[in-house]
Amino acid sequence: MAGAAAGERQSSTAAEASSPLRVAVLGFGTVGQSVVRILTERTELASELALVAIFNRNVARKRADWVAPSVTWTDDAAAVLTAKPDVIVETVGGVELPYGWVSAALAQGISVVTANKLLLAAHAPELLALAAASGARLRFEAAVAGGVPIIDAVRTGLAGDTFTRVVGILNGTCNYILSRMTGGDSMSDALGEAQRLGFAEADPTSDVDGHDAAAKLAVLVGVAFKRYIRTSEISTGSIRRIDAIDFRYAKRLGGTIRQISMAECDASGAVRAFVGPALVPDSSNYARNTGPQNLVTLTGRFGGNTTFSGQGAGGYPTAVAVVSDLVALARQTRSGAEPAWTPTSVSAAPMRPYYIRFSVKDRPGILASITVALARHGINVDAVLQESGFPKDHLPFVVTVEPCEATALAGAMREIDAEDFHAEPVLVMPVLPGE
Amino acid sequence: MAGAAAGERQSSTAAEASSPLRVAVLGFGTVGQSVVRILTERTELASELALVAIFNRNVARKRADWVAPSVTWTDDAAAVLTAKPDVIVETVGGVELPYGWVSAALAQGISVVTANKLLLAAHAPELLALAAASGARLRFEAAVAGGVPIIDAVRTGLAGDTFTRVVGILNGTCNYILSRMTGGDSMSDALGEAQRLGFAEADPTSDVDGHDAAAKLAVLVGVAFKRYIRTSEISTGSIRRIDAIDFRYAKRLGGTIRQISMAECDASGAVRAFVGPALVPDSSNYARNTGPQNLVTLTGRFGGNTTFSGQGAGGYPTAVAVVSDLVALARQTRSGAEPAWTPTSVSAAPMRPYYIRFSVKDRPGILASITVALARHGINVDAVLQESGFPKDHLPFVVTVEPCEATALAGAMREIDAEDFHAEPVLVMPVLPGE
């Protein structure tokens, strides 16, 4: 019998390996389109994930010629479920309509991947119970902090720990506005610029008053503490009240101002939560997080603080989170083993600008021989810097060069190293870009 | 037959649910002890993970009374494998001895969790092939960046993306030394301090010359690009050559110096790699990463940059990574569904210091009435700040208070808000700690 059972499992595994997960995407807006783009462009995912249907209202005006012709386009959400895909991706937004579709899918054993924080904040307990009852899976990496894989970190990468605290910058619009204000902009100018760039809605209430971040915090509280809290119970403050003077005071206090979402859970399971403007020290990750970036710090009982930052919104970053959830669902029924690593030779360092520091016994013509050697190897000088106050027989100066191949630079440096003007060996370092 | 197969699978699932993974820990040093501590203290993991054996040389001197009496202590590594645990945790270090144990385990279908970057850098292809052949799993979250769950992020949380680049600060010792030098310390003072604090070995060669980081980079290249590169082929530079003058030049260039590990993989699969000191802009995450912290940025083709930072070493952070791998192995044979979220009421914000900004029509006694109201609610004033140059009838000043309950502060603020000296409503913000 053991043999027969093993045989059954084996043939079932083989069947799974040959049939990809059938995916229906609900909503063909920015995120839905980016999901379909990734599924289309990453052809190596075809063995695991097969797009079968796209739902959108008035779907005719959405139909895109770069999508495989095998995909069904429909404006009938019920028909999508009737066709029994293995998983639906919900990127429509709103609460009540998606709740109907998602709960119907989970009840039928169809797994769901959603980017919808409001749906989860409103209905997570019912949805998780439906999934538990049917064996379907509910995944929602994209619902919080867009492309930053914070939910997976809690559930897998840091599963060895338990968490006492989660603090984050979960709303890129507010972070952009407050970053601009740190630089001297007024609130209204910063908000106007955020709207012009598409970071902020025409009605920014949900962002600036903290409702958007509060829904995300409720989802993080669920994931990190396994507690469900009502968004409406979270104490929220608006950033509308922040004035230029507050940035001056913040500076005197060694910090700046950010919209912060934070929650703590004590050993008894009591949850404290807050969303609103907060003073953050300049030395903290929060102060350093500028523009529309999101950032989350998890505090573990054993491992201390771990911080995650990246794109909190945008079609592709959010779609990466959605597709990551799909991949996880597909691999759940597979081995999930680390794939083999292809043996590969290493080339030299990536092309970079370089910092080259000389210490020389000064005499005329040194810079000329250096620049001539660099030019001979096709390397362009960017700048020459010399600090004052050093002795002539041990004079440090720096040459920076534009991005070049490490091998070309090594060739030039061999010639330069052979010169007799060095007081000590030359120091060469690549220059990294800002982020 | 379908029914019988389903029945087989169900009973097998039930059996799995009732029998935790049997774990043997090889090596009872700092990391091994921390792993056993977490398994012992997190009693809720007992249904998934059961510690059965601990191996160490001269194990008698290691035996600890806080470990469950059911655990076998042994100095015979072969006997550990003969007892057929489901998984071994390898925290011994070195290369050849662990290679023997780990390859023997994988060949027998025993899964392995290791924190050993040198083992992987030297033997990953053989070990992955052994695991693939036997169906055993090899996990190694702890091998790179300690408690920072970067490997899981690549494999799961960002699995929807593919990567072109990985850049990081993978050696906490070098980062600590260079952070101190930014503050004006000499290399030898900074290294001495790192040794005193236990961040640096008596022989710091492996850290400062980049060999430690290069092994970690080779593992990251494997995980992110599925390419195996030899550590010895990675171009490495030493930070020994960095001088105080380089920090002065770096500052003039708007940056500072860090030991950076970076690798790129192009569409053809060619890998470029570099480890050594690099100039990084002050505005970058690399510059901001100070002390012994690790930091890794992944660049995805679709999602752009995502950055992870946290404890790169230390018993507990590393052990969290090991236990996370164990949990992943245990849940691989289980549903792995998101657990239910317990409905929970939200208390107010966590206890924090607060920033309170007033704008008042100035007259004597205002500060007195504010401080009296705060004191009545048990709140201690920390500082009072007043910028000059504002009109008397709209005078802003700030009071900061020591950590207090939001409810106590709200009580005090209700009284203060009722006063007639306000030119505009008071702004109250919590103050966050630095990290």
mmCIF file of N, CA and C in Angstrom, chain A residues 194-259:
data_model
loop_
_atom_site.group_PDB
_atom_site.id
_atom_site.type_symbol
_atom_site.label_atom_id
_atom_site.label_comp_id
_atom_site.label_asym_id
_atom_site.label_seq_id
_atom_site.Cartn_x
_atom_site.Cartn_y
_atom_site.Cartn_z
ATOM 1 N N ALA A 194 3.055 67.036 -5.951
ATOM 2 C CA ALA A 194 2.716 65.602 -5.860
ATOM 3 C C ALA A 194 1.553 65.271 -6.787
ATOM 4 N N GLN A 195 0.592 66.189 -6.872
ATOM 5 C CA GLN A 195 -0.551 65.949 -7.766
ATOM 6 C C GLN A 195 -0.114 66.011 -9.225
ATOM 7 N N ARG A 196 0.766 66.984 -9.528
ATOM 8 C CA ARG A 196 1.250 67.122 -10.893
ATOM 9 C C ARG A 196 1.992 65.854 -11.344
ATOM 10 N N LEU A 197 2.765 65.243 -10.401
ATOM 11 C CA LEU A 197 3.554 64.054 -10.735
ATOM 12 C C LEU A 197 2.729 62.769 -10.681
ATOM 13 N N GLY A 198 1.466 62.913 -10.268
ATOM 14 C CA GLY A 198 0.617 61.720 -10.202
ATOM 15 C C GLY A 198 0.769 60.924 -8.924
ATOM 16 N N PHE A 199 1.531 61.437 -7.927
ATOM 17 C CA PHE A 199 1.636 60.735 -6.640
ATOM 18 C C PHE A 199 0.394 60.940 -5.786
ATOM 19 N N ALA A 200 -0.282 62.081 -5.978
ATOM 20 C CA ALA A 200 -1.418 62.405 -5.107
ATOM 21 C C ALA A 200 -2.689 62.525 -5.933
ATOM 22 N N GLU A 201 -3.794 62.096 -5.353
ATOM 23 C CA GLU A 201 -5.105 62.213 -5.985
ATOM 24 C C GLU A 201 -5.552 63.671 -5.966
ATOM 25 N N ALA A 202 -6.542 63.980 -6.841
ATOM 26 C CA ALA A 202 -7.150 65.309 -6.810
ATOM 27 C C ALA A 202 -7.699 65.600 -5.409
ATOM 28 N N ASP A 203 -8.335 64.596 -4.803
ATOM 29 C CA ASP A 203 -8.742 64.732 -3.392
ATOM 30 C C ASP A 203 -7.760 63.936 -2.549
ATOM 31 N N PRO A 204 -6.811 64.610 -1.891
ATOM 32 C CA PRO A 204 -5.734 63.892 -1.188
ATOM 33 C C PRO A 204 -6.111 63.450 0.220
ATOM 34 N N THR A 205 -7.383 63.561 0.586
ATOM 35 C CA THR A 205 -7.799 63.297 1.968
ATOM 36 C C THR A 205 -7.303 61.958 2.493
ATOM 37 N N SER A 206 -7.522 60.894 1.709
ATOM 38 C CA SER A 206 -7.184 59.551 2.192
ATOM 39 C C SER A 206 -5.695 59.435 2.498
ATOM 40 N N ASP A 207 -4.866 60.111 1.698
ATOM 41 C CA ASP A 207 -3.429 60.098 1.959
ATOM 42 C C ASP A 207 -3.062 60.971 3.157
ATOM 43 N N VAL A 208 -3.362 62.267 3.055
ATOM 44 C CA VAL A 208 -2.809 63.198 4.055
ATOM 45 C C VAL A 208 -3.446 63.015 5.431
ATOM 46 N N ASP A 209 -4.703 62.557 5.468
ATOM 47 C CA ASP A 209 -5.334 62.377 6.773
ATOM 48 C C ASP A 209 -5.072 61.002 7.382
ATOM 49 N N GLY A 210 -4.358 60.156 6.646
ATOM 50 C CA GLY A 210 -3.875 58.906 7.245
ATOM 51 C C GLY A 210 -4.757 57.685 7.033
ATOM 52 N N HIS A 211 -5.864 57.823 6.292
ATOM 53 C CA HIS A 211 -6.760 56.667 6.152
ATOM 54 C C HIS A 211 -6.122 55.559 5.316
ATOM 55 N N ASP A 212 -5.427 55.940 4.259
ATOM 56 C CA ASP A 212 -4.748 54.954 3.412
ATOM 57 C C ASP A 212 -3.713 54.172 4.222
ATOM 58 N N ALA A 213 -2.886 54.906 4.957
ATOM 59 C CA ALA A 213 -1.844 54.244 5.765
ATOM 60 C C ALA A 213 -2.470 53.391 6.860
ATOM 61 N N ALA A 214 -3.596 53.850 7.415
ATOM 62 C CA ALA A 214 -4.230 53.087 8.506
ATOM 63 C C ALA A 214 -4.714 51.728 8.003
ATOM 64 N N ALA A 215 -5.267 51.689 6.777
ATOM 65 C CA ALA A 215 -5.714 50.393 6.233
ATOM 66 C C ALA A 215 -4.513 49.461 6.044
ATOM 67 N N LYS A 216 -3.393 50.017 5.550
ATOM 68 C CA LYS A 216 -2.185 49.199 5.384
ATOM 69 C C LYS A 216 -1.666 48.723 6.740
ATOM 70 N N LEU A 217 -1.717 49.616 7.737
ATOM 71 C CA LEU A 217 -1.249 49.224 9.071
ATOM 72 C C LEU A 217 -2.111 48.093 9.632
ATOM 73 N N ALA A 218 -3.411 48.163 9.378
ATOM 74 C CA ALA A 218 -4.293 47.084 9.855
ATOM 75 C C ALA A 218 -3.883 45.747 9.235
ATOM 76 N N VAL A 219 -3.505 45.761 7.961
ATOM 77 C CA VAL A 219 -3.067 44.529 7.306
ATOM 78 C C VAL A 219 -1.740 44.049 7.911
ATOM 79 N N LEU A 220 -0.823 44.980 8.159
ATOM 80 C CA LEU A 220 0.458 44.594 8.771
ATOM 81 C C LEU A 220 0.249 44.034 10.177
ATOM 82 N N VAL A 221 -0.662 44.622 10.927
ATOM 83 C CA VAL A 221 -0.963 44.101 12.265
ATOM 84 C C VAL A 221 -1.469 42.668 12.156
ATOM 85 N N GLY A 222 -2.320 42.414 11.164
ATOM 86 C CA GLY A 222 -2.795 41.050 10.941
ATOM 87 C C GLY A 222 -1.646 40.091 10.669
ATOM 88 N N VAL A 223 -0.780 40.483 9.762
ATOM 89 C CA VAL A 223 0.301 39.593 9.347
ATOM 90 C C VAL A 223 1.338 39.420 10.463
ATOM 91 N N ALA A 224 1.714 40.530 11.093
ATOM 92 C CA ALA A 224 2.818 40.473 12.060
ATOM 93 C C ALA A 224 2.370 39.929 13.411
ATOM 94 N N PHE A 225 1.144 40.280 13.819
ATOM 95 C CA PHE A 225 0.699 39.894 15.165
ATOM 96 C C PHE A 225 -0.440 38.883 15.148
ATOM 97 N N LYS A 226 -0.961 38.570 13.956
ATOM 98 C CA LYS A 226 -2.129 37.684 13.829
ATOM 99 C C LYS A 226 -3.324 38.258 14.589
ATOM 100 N N ARG A 227 -3.441 39.571 14.586
ATOM 101 C CA ARG A 227 -4.554 40.271 15.250
ATOM 102 C C ARG A 227 -5.298 41.062 14.201
ATOM 103 N N TYR A 228 -6.618 41.070 14.319
ATOM 104 C CA TYR A 228 -7.405 41.878 13.393
ATOM 105 C C TYR A 228 -7.900 43.115 14.122
ATOM 106 N N ILE A 229 -7.556 44.273 13.611
ATOM 107 C CA ILE A 229 -8.028 45.518 14.216
ATOM 108 C C ILE A 229 -8.844 46.285 13.174
ATOM 109 N N ARG A 230 -9.783 47.067 13.651
ATOM 110 C CA ARG A 230 -10.584 47.887 12.745
ATOM 111 C C ARG A 230 -9.812 49.167 12.438
ATOM 112 N N THR A 231 -9.736 49.495 11.164
ATOM 113 C CA THR A 231 -9.025 50.701 10.747
ATOM 114 C C THR A 231 -9.581 51.925 11.471
ATOM 115 N N SER A 232 -10.893 51.924 11.675
ATOM 116 C CA SER A 232 -11.526 53.097 12.295
ATOM 117 C C SER A 232 -11.089 53.290 13.743
ATOM 118 N N GLU A 233 -10.541 52.245 14.368
ATOM 119 C CA GLU A 233 -10.094 52.391 15.760
ATOM 120 C C GLU A 233 -8.667 52.923 15.853
ATOM 121 N N ILE A 234 -7.968 52.992 14.735
ATOM 122 C CA ILE A 234 -6.583 53.474 14.769
ATOM 123 C C ILE A 234 -6.590 54.989 14.893
ATOM 124 N N SER A 235 -5.856 55.497 15.856
ATOM 125 C CA SER A 235 -5.771 56.946 16.044
ATOM 126 C C SER A 235 -4.952 57.544 14.898
ATOM 127 N N THR A 236 -5.579 58.432 14.116
ATOM 128 C CA THR A 236 -4.896 59.009 12.957
ATOM 129 C C THR A 236 -4.774 60.518 13.100
ATOM 130 N N GLY A 237 -3.641 61.037 12.698
ATOM 131 C CA GLY A 237 -3.447 62.490 12.667
ATOM 132 C C GLY A 237 -3.185 62.902 11.229
ATOM 133 N N SER A 238 -3.560 64.120 10.889
ATOM 134 C CA SER A 238 -3.361 64.606 9.528
ATOM 135 C C SER A 238 -2.036 65.339 9.425
ATOM 136 N N ILE A 239 -1.419 65.272 8.249
ATOM 137 C CA ILE A 239 -0.224 66.090 8.054
ATOM 138 C C ILE A 239 -0.596 67.513 7.615
ATOM 139 N N ARG A 240 -1.893 67.790 7.418
ATOM 140 C CA ARG A 240 -2.295 69.128 6.968
ATOM 141 C C ARG A 240 -1.847 70.216 7.935
ATOM 142 N N ARG A 241 -1.709 69.858 9.213
ATOM 143 C CA ARG A 241 -1.379 70.837 10.239
ATOM 144 C C ARG A 241 0.109 71.195 10.258
ATOM 145 N N ILE A 242 0.933 70.435 9.553
ATOM 146 C CA ILE A 242 2.376 70.676 9.619
ATOM 147 C C ILE A 242 2.726 71.956 8.865
ATOM 148 N N ASP A 243 3.561 72.743 9.493
ATOM 149 C CA ASP A 243 3.925 74.049 8.961
ATOM 150 C C ASP A 243 5.449 74.120 8.807
ATOM 151 N N ALA A 244 5.912 75.083 8.017
ATOM 152 C CA ALA A 244 7.358 75.253 7.840
ATOM 153 C C ALA A 244 8.072 75.374 9.187
ATOM 154 N N ILE A 245 7.438 76.059 10.140
ATOM 155 C CA ILE A 245 8.087 76.260 11.440
ATOM 156 C C ILE A 245 8.382 74.921 12.129
ATOM 157 N N ASP A 246 7.525 73.933 11.869
ATOM 158 C CA ASP A 246 7.747 72.631 12.505
ATOM 159 C C ASP A 246 9.021 71.973 11.995
ATOM 160 N N PHE A 247 9.355 72.229 10.737
ATOM 161 C CA PHE A 247 10.618 71.684 10.220
ATOM 162 C C PHE A 247 11.818 72.403 10.836
ATOM 163 N N ARG A 248 11.659 73.687 11.141
ATOM 164 C CA ARG A 248 12.758 74.401 11.817
ATOM 165 C C ARG A 248 12.974 73.852 13.217
ATOM 166 N N TYR A 249 11.868 73.653 13.935
ATOM 167 C CA TYR A 249 12.006 73.080 15.278
ATOM 168 C C TYR A 249 12.536 71.655 15.210
ATOM 169 N N ALA A 250 12.015 70.913 14.260
ATOM 170 C CA ALA A 250 12.467 69.521 14.118
ATOM 171 C C ALA A 250 13.976 69.484 13.899
ATOM 172 N N LYS A 251 14.461 70.418 13.069
ATOM 173 C CA LYS A 251 15.894 70.480 12.792
ATOM 174 C C LYS A 251 16.679 70.763 14.072
ATOM 175 N N ARG A 252 16.172 71.710 14.865
ATOM 176 C CA ARG A 252 16.857 71.996 16.142
ATOM 177 C C ARG A 252 16.846 70.792 17.059
ATOM 178 N N LEU A 253 15.811 69.965 16.916
ATOM 179 C CA LEU A 253 15.724 68.750 17.733
ATOM 180 C C LEU A 253 16.484 67.588 17.084
ATOM 181 N N GLY A 254 17.184 67.869 15.998
ATOM 182 C CA GLY A 254 18.002 66.828 15.361
ATOM 183 C C GLY A 254 17.196 65.879 14.495
ATOM 184 N N GLY A 255 16.078 66.378 13.963
ATOM 185 C CA GLY A 255 15.270 65.454 13.176
ATOM 186 C C GLY A 255 14.451 66.137 12.111
ATOM 187 N N THR A 256 13.474 65.417 11.616
ATOM 188 C CA THR A 256 12.531 65.972 10.658
ATOM 189 C C THR A 256 11.177 65.308 10.892
ATOM 190 N N ILE A 257 10.247 65.515 9.955
ATOM 191 C CA ILE A 257 8.871 65.058 10.176
ATOM 192 C C ILE A 257 8.468 64.107 9.058
ATOM 193 N N ARG A 258 7.865 62.997 9.443
ATOM 194 C CA ARG A 258 7.370 62.015 8.482
ATOM 195 C C ARG A 258 5.984 61.543 8.902
ATOM 196 N N GLN A 259 5.180 61.099 7.933
ATOM 197 C CA GLN A 259 3.954 60.399 8.298
ATOM 198 C C GLN A 259 4.345 58.967 8.661
#
